[in-house]
XYZ file of C-alpha atoms in Angstrom:
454
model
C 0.000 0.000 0.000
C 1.197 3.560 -0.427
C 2.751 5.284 2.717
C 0.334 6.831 4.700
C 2.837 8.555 7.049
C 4.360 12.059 6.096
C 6.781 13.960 7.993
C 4.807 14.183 11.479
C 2.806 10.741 11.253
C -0.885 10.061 10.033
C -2.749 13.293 8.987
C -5.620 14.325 7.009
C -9.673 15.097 7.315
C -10.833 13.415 10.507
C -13.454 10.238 9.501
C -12.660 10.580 5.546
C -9.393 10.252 5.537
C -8.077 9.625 9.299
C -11.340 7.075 10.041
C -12.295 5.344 13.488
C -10.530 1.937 11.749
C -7.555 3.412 9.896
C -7.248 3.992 13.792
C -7.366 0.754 15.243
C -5.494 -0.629 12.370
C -2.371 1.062 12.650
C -2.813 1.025 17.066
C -2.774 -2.512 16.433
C -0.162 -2.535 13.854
C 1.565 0.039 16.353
C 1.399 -1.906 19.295
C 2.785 -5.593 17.869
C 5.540 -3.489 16.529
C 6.799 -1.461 19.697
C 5.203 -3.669 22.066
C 6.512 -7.468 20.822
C 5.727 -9.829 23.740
C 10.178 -11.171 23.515
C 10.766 -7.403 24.595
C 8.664 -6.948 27.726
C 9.766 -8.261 31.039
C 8.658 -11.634 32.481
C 5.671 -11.254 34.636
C 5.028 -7.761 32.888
C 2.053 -6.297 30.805
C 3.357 -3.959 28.469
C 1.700 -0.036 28.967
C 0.949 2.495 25.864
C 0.125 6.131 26.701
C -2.659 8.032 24.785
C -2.901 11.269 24.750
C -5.082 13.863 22.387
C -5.721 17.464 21.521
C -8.834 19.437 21.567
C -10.470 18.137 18.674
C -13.706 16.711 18.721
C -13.008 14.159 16.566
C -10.171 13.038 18.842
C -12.810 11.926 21.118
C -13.825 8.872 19.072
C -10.291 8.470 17.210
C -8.468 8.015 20.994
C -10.901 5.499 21.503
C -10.537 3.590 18.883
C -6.745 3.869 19.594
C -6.876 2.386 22.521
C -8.928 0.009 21.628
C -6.658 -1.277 19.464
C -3.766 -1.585 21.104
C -6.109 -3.255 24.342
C -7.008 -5.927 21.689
C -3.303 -6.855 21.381
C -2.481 -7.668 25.021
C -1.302 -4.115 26.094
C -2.429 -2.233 28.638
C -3.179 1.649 28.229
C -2.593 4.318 30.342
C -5.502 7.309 28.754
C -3.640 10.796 29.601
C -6.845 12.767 28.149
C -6.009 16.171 26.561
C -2.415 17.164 27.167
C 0.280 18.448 24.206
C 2.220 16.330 22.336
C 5.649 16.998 24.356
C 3.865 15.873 27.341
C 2.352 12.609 26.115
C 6.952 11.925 24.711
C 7.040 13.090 28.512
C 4.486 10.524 29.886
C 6.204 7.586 27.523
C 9.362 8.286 29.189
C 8.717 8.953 32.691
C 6.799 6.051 32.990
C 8.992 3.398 31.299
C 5.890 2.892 28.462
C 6.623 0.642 25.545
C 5.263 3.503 23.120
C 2.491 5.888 22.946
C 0.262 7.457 20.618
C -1.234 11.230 19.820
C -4.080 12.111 18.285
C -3.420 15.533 16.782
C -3.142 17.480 13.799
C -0.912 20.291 15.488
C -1.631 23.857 13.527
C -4.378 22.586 11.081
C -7.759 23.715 10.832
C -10.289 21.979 13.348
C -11.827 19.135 10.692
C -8.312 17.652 10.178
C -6.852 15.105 12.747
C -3.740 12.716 12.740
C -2.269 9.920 14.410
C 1.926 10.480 15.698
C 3.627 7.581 17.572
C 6.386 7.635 19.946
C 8.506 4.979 20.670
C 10.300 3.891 23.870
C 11.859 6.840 25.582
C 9.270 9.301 24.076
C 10.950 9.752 20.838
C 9.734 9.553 17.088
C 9.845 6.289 15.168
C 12.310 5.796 12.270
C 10.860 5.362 8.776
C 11.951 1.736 9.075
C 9.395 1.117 11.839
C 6.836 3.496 10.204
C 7.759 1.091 7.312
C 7.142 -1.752 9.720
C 3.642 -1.301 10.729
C 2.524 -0.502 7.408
C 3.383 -3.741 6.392
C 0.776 -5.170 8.957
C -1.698 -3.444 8.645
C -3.665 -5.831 6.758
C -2.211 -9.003 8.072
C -3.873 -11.851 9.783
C -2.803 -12.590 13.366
C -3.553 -14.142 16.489
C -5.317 -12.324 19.102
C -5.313 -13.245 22.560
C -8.641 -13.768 24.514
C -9.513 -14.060 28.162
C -7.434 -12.560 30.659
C -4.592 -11.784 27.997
C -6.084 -8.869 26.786
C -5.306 -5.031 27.619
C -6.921 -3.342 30.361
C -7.496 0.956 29.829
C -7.185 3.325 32.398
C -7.352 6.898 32.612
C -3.951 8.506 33.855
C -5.098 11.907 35.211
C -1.967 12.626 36.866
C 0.189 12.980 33.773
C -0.653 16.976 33.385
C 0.524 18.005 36.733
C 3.437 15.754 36.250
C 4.578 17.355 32.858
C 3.998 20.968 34.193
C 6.002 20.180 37.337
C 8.817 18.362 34.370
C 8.773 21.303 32.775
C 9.363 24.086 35.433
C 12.210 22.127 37.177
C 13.931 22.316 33.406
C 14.718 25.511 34.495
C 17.038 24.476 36.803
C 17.735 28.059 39.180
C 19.613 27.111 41.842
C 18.088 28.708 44.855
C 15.385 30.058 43.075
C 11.780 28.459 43.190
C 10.564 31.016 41.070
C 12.562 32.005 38.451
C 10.513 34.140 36.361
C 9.230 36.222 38.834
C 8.538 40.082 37.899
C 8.143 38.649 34.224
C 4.848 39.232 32.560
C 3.304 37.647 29.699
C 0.286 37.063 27.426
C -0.281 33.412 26.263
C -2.205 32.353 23.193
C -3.396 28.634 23.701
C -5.024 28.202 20.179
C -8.195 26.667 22.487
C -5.421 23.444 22.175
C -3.673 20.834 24.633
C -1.655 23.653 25.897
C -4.714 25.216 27.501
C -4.234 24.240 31.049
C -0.528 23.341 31.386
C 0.952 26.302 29.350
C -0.572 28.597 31.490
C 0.213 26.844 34.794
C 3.717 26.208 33.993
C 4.339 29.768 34.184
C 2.888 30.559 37.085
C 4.188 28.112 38.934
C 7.976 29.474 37.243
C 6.558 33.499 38.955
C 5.489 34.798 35.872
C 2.328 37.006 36.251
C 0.303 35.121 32.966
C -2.770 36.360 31.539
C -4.648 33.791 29.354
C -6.000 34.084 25.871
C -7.692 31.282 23.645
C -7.606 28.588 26.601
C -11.146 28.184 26.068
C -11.457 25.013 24.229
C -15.078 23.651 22.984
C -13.782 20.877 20.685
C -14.188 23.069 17.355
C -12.445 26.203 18.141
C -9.131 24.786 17.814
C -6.313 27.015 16.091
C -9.404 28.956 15.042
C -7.653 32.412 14.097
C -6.021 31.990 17.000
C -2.569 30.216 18.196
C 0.951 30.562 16.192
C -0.544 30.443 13.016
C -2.690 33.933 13.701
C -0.301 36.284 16.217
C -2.527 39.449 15.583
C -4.759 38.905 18.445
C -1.375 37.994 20.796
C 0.078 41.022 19.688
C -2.803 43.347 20.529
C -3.464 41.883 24.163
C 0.116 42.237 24.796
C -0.043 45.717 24.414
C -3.367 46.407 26.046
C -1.844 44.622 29.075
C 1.317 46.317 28.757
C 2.972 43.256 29.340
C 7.250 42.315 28.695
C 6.630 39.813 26.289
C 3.600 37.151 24.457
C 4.162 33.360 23.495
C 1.330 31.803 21.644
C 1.049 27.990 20.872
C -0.074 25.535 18.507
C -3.163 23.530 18.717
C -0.871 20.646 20.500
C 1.695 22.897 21.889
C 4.728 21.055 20.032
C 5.741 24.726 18.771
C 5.913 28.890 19.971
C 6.239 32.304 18.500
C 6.389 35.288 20.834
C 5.946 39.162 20.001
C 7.753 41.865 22.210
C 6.486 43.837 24.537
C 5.799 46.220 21.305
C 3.391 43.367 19.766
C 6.612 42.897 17.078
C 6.736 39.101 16.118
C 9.762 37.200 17.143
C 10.025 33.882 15.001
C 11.346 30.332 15.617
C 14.572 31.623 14.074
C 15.082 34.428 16.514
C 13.695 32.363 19.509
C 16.226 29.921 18.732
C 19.204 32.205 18.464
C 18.435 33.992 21.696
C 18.855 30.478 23.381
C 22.416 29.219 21.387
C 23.589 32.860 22.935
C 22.481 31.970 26.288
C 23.581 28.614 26.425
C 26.971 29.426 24.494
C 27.716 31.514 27.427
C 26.259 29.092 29.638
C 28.623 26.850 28.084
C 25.569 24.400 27.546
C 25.717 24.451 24.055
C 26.898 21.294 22.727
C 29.670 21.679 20.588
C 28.892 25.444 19.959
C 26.017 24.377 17.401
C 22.467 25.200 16.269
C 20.559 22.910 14.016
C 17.861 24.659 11.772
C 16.363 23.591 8.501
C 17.232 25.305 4.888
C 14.324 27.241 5.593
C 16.111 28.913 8.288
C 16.433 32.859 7.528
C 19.847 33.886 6.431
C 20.271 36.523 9.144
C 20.333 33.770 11.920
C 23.489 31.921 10.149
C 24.724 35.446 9.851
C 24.517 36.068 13.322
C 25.570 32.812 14.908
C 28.632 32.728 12.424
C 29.963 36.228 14.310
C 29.478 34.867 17.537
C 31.192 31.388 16.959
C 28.215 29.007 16.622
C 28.159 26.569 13.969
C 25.024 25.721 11.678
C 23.800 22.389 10.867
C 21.552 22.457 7.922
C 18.858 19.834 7.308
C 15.692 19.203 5.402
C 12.593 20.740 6.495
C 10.752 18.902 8.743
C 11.384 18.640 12.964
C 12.246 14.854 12.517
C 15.190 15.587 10.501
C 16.261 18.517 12.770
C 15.951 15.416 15.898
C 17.734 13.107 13.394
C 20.725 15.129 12.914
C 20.466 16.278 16.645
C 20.655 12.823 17.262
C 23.433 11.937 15.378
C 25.877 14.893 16.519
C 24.697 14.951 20.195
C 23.758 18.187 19.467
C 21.743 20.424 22.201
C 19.323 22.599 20.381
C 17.708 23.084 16.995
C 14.251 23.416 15.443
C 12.465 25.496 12.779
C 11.840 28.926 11.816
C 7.853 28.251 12.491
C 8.595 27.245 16.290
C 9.592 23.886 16.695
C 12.514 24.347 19.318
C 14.281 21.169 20.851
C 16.469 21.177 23.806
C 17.569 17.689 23.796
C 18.773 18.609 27.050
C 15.205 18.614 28.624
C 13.056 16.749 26.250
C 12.549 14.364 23.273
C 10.956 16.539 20.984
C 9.746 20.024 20.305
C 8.193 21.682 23.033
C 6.070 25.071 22.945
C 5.489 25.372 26.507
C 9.235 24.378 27.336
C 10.643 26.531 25.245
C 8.446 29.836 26.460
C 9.869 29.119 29.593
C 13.420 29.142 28.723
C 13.008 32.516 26.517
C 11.510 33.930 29.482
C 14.059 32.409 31.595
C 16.542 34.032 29.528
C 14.793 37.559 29.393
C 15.031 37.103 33.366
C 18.655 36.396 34.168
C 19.975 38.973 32.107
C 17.639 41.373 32.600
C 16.727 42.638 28.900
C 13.565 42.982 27.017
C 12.479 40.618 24.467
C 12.943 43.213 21.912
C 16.760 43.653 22.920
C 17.890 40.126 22.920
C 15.873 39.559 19.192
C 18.233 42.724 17.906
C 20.934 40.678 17.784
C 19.504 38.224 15.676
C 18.035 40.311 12.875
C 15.855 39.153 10.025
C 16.780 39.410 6.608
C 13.920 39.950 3.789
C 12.949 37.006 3.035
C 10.276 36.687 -0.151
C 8.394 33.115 -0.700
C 6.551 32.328 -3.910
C 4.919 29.480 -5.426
C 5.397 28.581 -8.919
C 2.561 26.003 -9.674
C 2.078 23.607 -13.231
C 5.823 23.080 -13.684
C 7.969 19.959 -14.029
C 9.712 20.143 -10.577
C 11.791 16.979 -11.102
C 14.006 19.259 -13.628
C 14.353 21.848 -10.708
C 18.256 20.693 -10.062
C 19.058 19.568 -13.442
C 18.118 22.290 -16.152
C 20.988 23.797 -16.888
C 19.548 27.371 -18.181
C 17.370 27.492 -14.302
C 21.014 26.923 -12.870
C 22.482 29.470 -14.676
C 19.330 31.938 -13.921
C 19.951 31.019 -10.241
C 24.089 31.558 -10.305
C 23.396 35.060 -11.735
C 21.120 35.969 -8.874
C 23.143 34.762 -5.965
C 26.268 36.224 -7.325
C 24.459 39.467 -7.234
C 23.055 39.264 -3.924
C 26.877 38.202 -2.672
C 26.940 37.315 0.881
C 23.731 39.400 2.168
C 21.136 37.256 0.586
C 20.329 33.759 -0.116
C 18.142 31.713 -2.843
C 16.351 28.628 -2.254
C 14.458 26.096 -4.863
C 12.539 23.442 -3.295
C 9.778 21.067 -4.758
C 6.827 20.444 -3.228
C 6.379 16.903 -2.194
C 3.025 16.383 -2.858
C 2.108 19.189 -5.983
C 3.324 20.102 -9.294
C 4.801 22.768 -7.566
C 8.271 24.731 -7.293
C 8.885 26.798 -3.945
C 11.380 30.041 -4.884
C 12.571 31.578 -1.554
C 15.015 34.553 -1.939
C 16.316 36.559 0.778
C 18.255 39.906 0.489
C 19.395 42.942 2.350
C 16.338 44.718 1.051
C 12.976 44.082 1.569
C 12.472 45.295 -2.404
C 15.506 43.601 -3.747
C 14.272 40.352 -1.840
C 10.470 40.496 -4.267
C 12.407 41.557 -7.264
C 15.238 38.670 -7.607
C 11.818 36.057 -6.159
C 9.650 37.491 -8.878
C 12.810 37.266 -11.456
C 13.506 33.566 -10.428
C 9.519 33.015 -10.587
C 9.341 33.604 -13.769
C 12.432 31.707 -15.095
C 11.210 28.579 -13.422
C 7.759 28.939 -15.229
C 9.539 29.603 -18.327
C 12.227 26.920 -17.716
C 10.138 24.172 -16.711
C 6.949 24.415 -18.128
C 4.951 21.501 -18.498
């Protein structure tokens, strides 16, 4: 069968596409994958944790989840609503065999999606992805009586992760770190809505609360990372230091200043590698970002000694490479942040904390510690109907391209990527100017319509 995972597991419309038995099917795919009966200790049941968002239809999708994985001799611990960190959290705190979230992060309420973790909280290689495809269909035998799962709610997991969270911080002496710190915080009506906000209160920020009111449909509904407007006006009504909004299941954060400016993923990120460079908690003085990452972030990193690592979009090949170099911190310019230090995979709420944290122990605004990793223009534009396998090979496009990056020289950057799914070229330039930036992208536009027309 084709693969039905993408870059962050199962996804699509919730009960046409991601259905109450595509569910069970891949929990019990899932579960005689992670779970095999050789690997769990003698005596011992293996546990799965399942956790959701806000979604409606992650009412009846969890269920069937867990149903699932009950019918294959595995017990499972039900965490309710909590983000997607926190259920990684739950997997690994508790010794679990795997666990499962039913989420579709930042997309519009009708869409849901299915994400596993595997033992230790983190996310499954494509070669177990690859593995429970290949049983999805298949026969096996099912144990009866007394062999089968039992399912239990776990309502302690929230005030676990928040408590997880908070002691990240680590201040000696201090039991409230963040005190004298205030901040607005966008929930997107998500999984966030309780622990984000308790997190920081329990670090001493003063917090007031936006879009924690979730009803099952209003999730990421102009609200959350994806729509910062409404952060940035509260944060100036309240006159508060700084705003972080969330994601529907708090995996990612933006913030604005204390001005209602946005700070992105990129400048969230480089404010921590300064911190924890001088902290000397940096791991071999390097960031890992994405080739999406803005050009003024390598820029700035490069003059203070940290070292890029570039990867593919996507916050699984970020981990991968983080992985592979024991490397402390990358993510995304859209707000995935990891601090492998503290966690297993991106973490909104987490990494709010430790911008605040920052903004704390030296005693700057928001808007101070972001000048020092400025943004170049960058300019995004779609090129659709074109033949985007000849993207790297045509040699006239590559010739187009080497004219425009030798004349933006060192202060500006050009980026082709195909989509993965459309007929569909993605031309990102960035440049010192926000009108050089839309003329080169419109320029390279039109040579790749020209170049590779269908």
């Amino acid at each position: 069968m084709s693969r039905l995972f993408g870059t962050d597991g199962v996804r699509g419309l919730a009960n046409r596409d991601v259905t109450a038995r595509l569910a069970l099917q891949l929990a019990v795919a899932g579960s005689r994958v992670l779970a095999r009966p050789e690997t769990a200790e003698p005596g011992v049941r293996p546990v799965a944790i399942v956790g959701r968002d806000t979604r409606v239809s992650g009412e009846f999708l969890a269920s069937a989840t867990a149903a699932g994985i009950a019918s294959t001799g595995v017990d499972v611990d039900d965490v309710g609503v909590l983000p997607t960190p926190g259920i990684a959290h739950a997997v690994k705190a508790t010794g679990a065999a795997f666990g499962v979230v039913i989420s579709a992060s930042h997309n519009p309420m009708p869409d849901n999606g299915i994400k596993f973790f595997g033992p230790g909280g983190t996310k499954l290689t494509d070669a177990q992805e690859d593995e429970i495809l290949a049983l999805l269909d298949e026969e096996w035998e099912r144990p009866t009586g007394a062999e089968v799962g039992r399912i239990s709610r776990y309502p302690a997991a929230a005030d676990e992760f928040t408590e997880h969270l908070v002691r990240g911080l680590g201040e000696p002496g201090a039991e409230r770190p963040l005190s004298g710190l205030s901040v607005v915080v966008d929930c997107a009506h998500g999984a966030a809505s309780v622990v984000g906000p308790a997190a920081l209160r329990q670090a001493g920020a003063e917090v007031v609360v936006i879009a924690a009111e979730p009803d099952g449909y209003n999730i990421n509904d102009g609200v959350g990372s994806t729509h910062i407007e409404n952060l940035s006006e509260a944060v100036i009504q309240h006159q508060a230091d700084l705003g972080v909004a969330f994601d529907g299941d708090a995996d990612r954060c933006l913030a604005v200043d204390a001005l209602g400016r946005e700070v992105d993923g990129d400048q969230v990120m480089g404010i921590l590698a300064l911190g924890m460079k001088q902290e000397g908690t940096l791991a071999d003085d390097t960031l890992v970002v994405t080739v999406m990452s803005n050009l003024g972030l390598r820029l700035a990193m490069e003059k203070q000694g940290i070292r890029i690592e570039e990867t593919a979009v996507g916050d699984r090949y970020v981990l991968e490479r983080m992985l592979e170099g024991k490397y402390s911190l990358g993510g995304e310019q859209s707000g995935h942040v990891l601090l492998l230090d503290h966690g297993t995979t991106g973490d909104g709420v987490q990494t709010s904390l430790h911008l605040m944290h920052r903004m704390a122990r030296t005693g700057r605004t928001l808007a101070d510690l972001a000048a020092e990793v400025p943004k170049l223009p960058q300019v995004l534009i779609n090129v659709k109907g074109v033949d985007k396998t000849r993207a790297s090979t045509d040699a006239d496009l590559q010739k187009d391209i080497a004219e425009v990056e030798a004349q933006l020289g060192e202060t500006g950057r050009v980026l082709l990527r195909a989509s993965g799914t459309e007929p569909v070229i993605r031309v990102m330039v960035e440049a010192a100017t926000q009108d050089e930036a839309q003329a080169q992208a419109e320029r390279l536009a039109g040579c790749v319509r020209e170049r590779l027309a269908l």
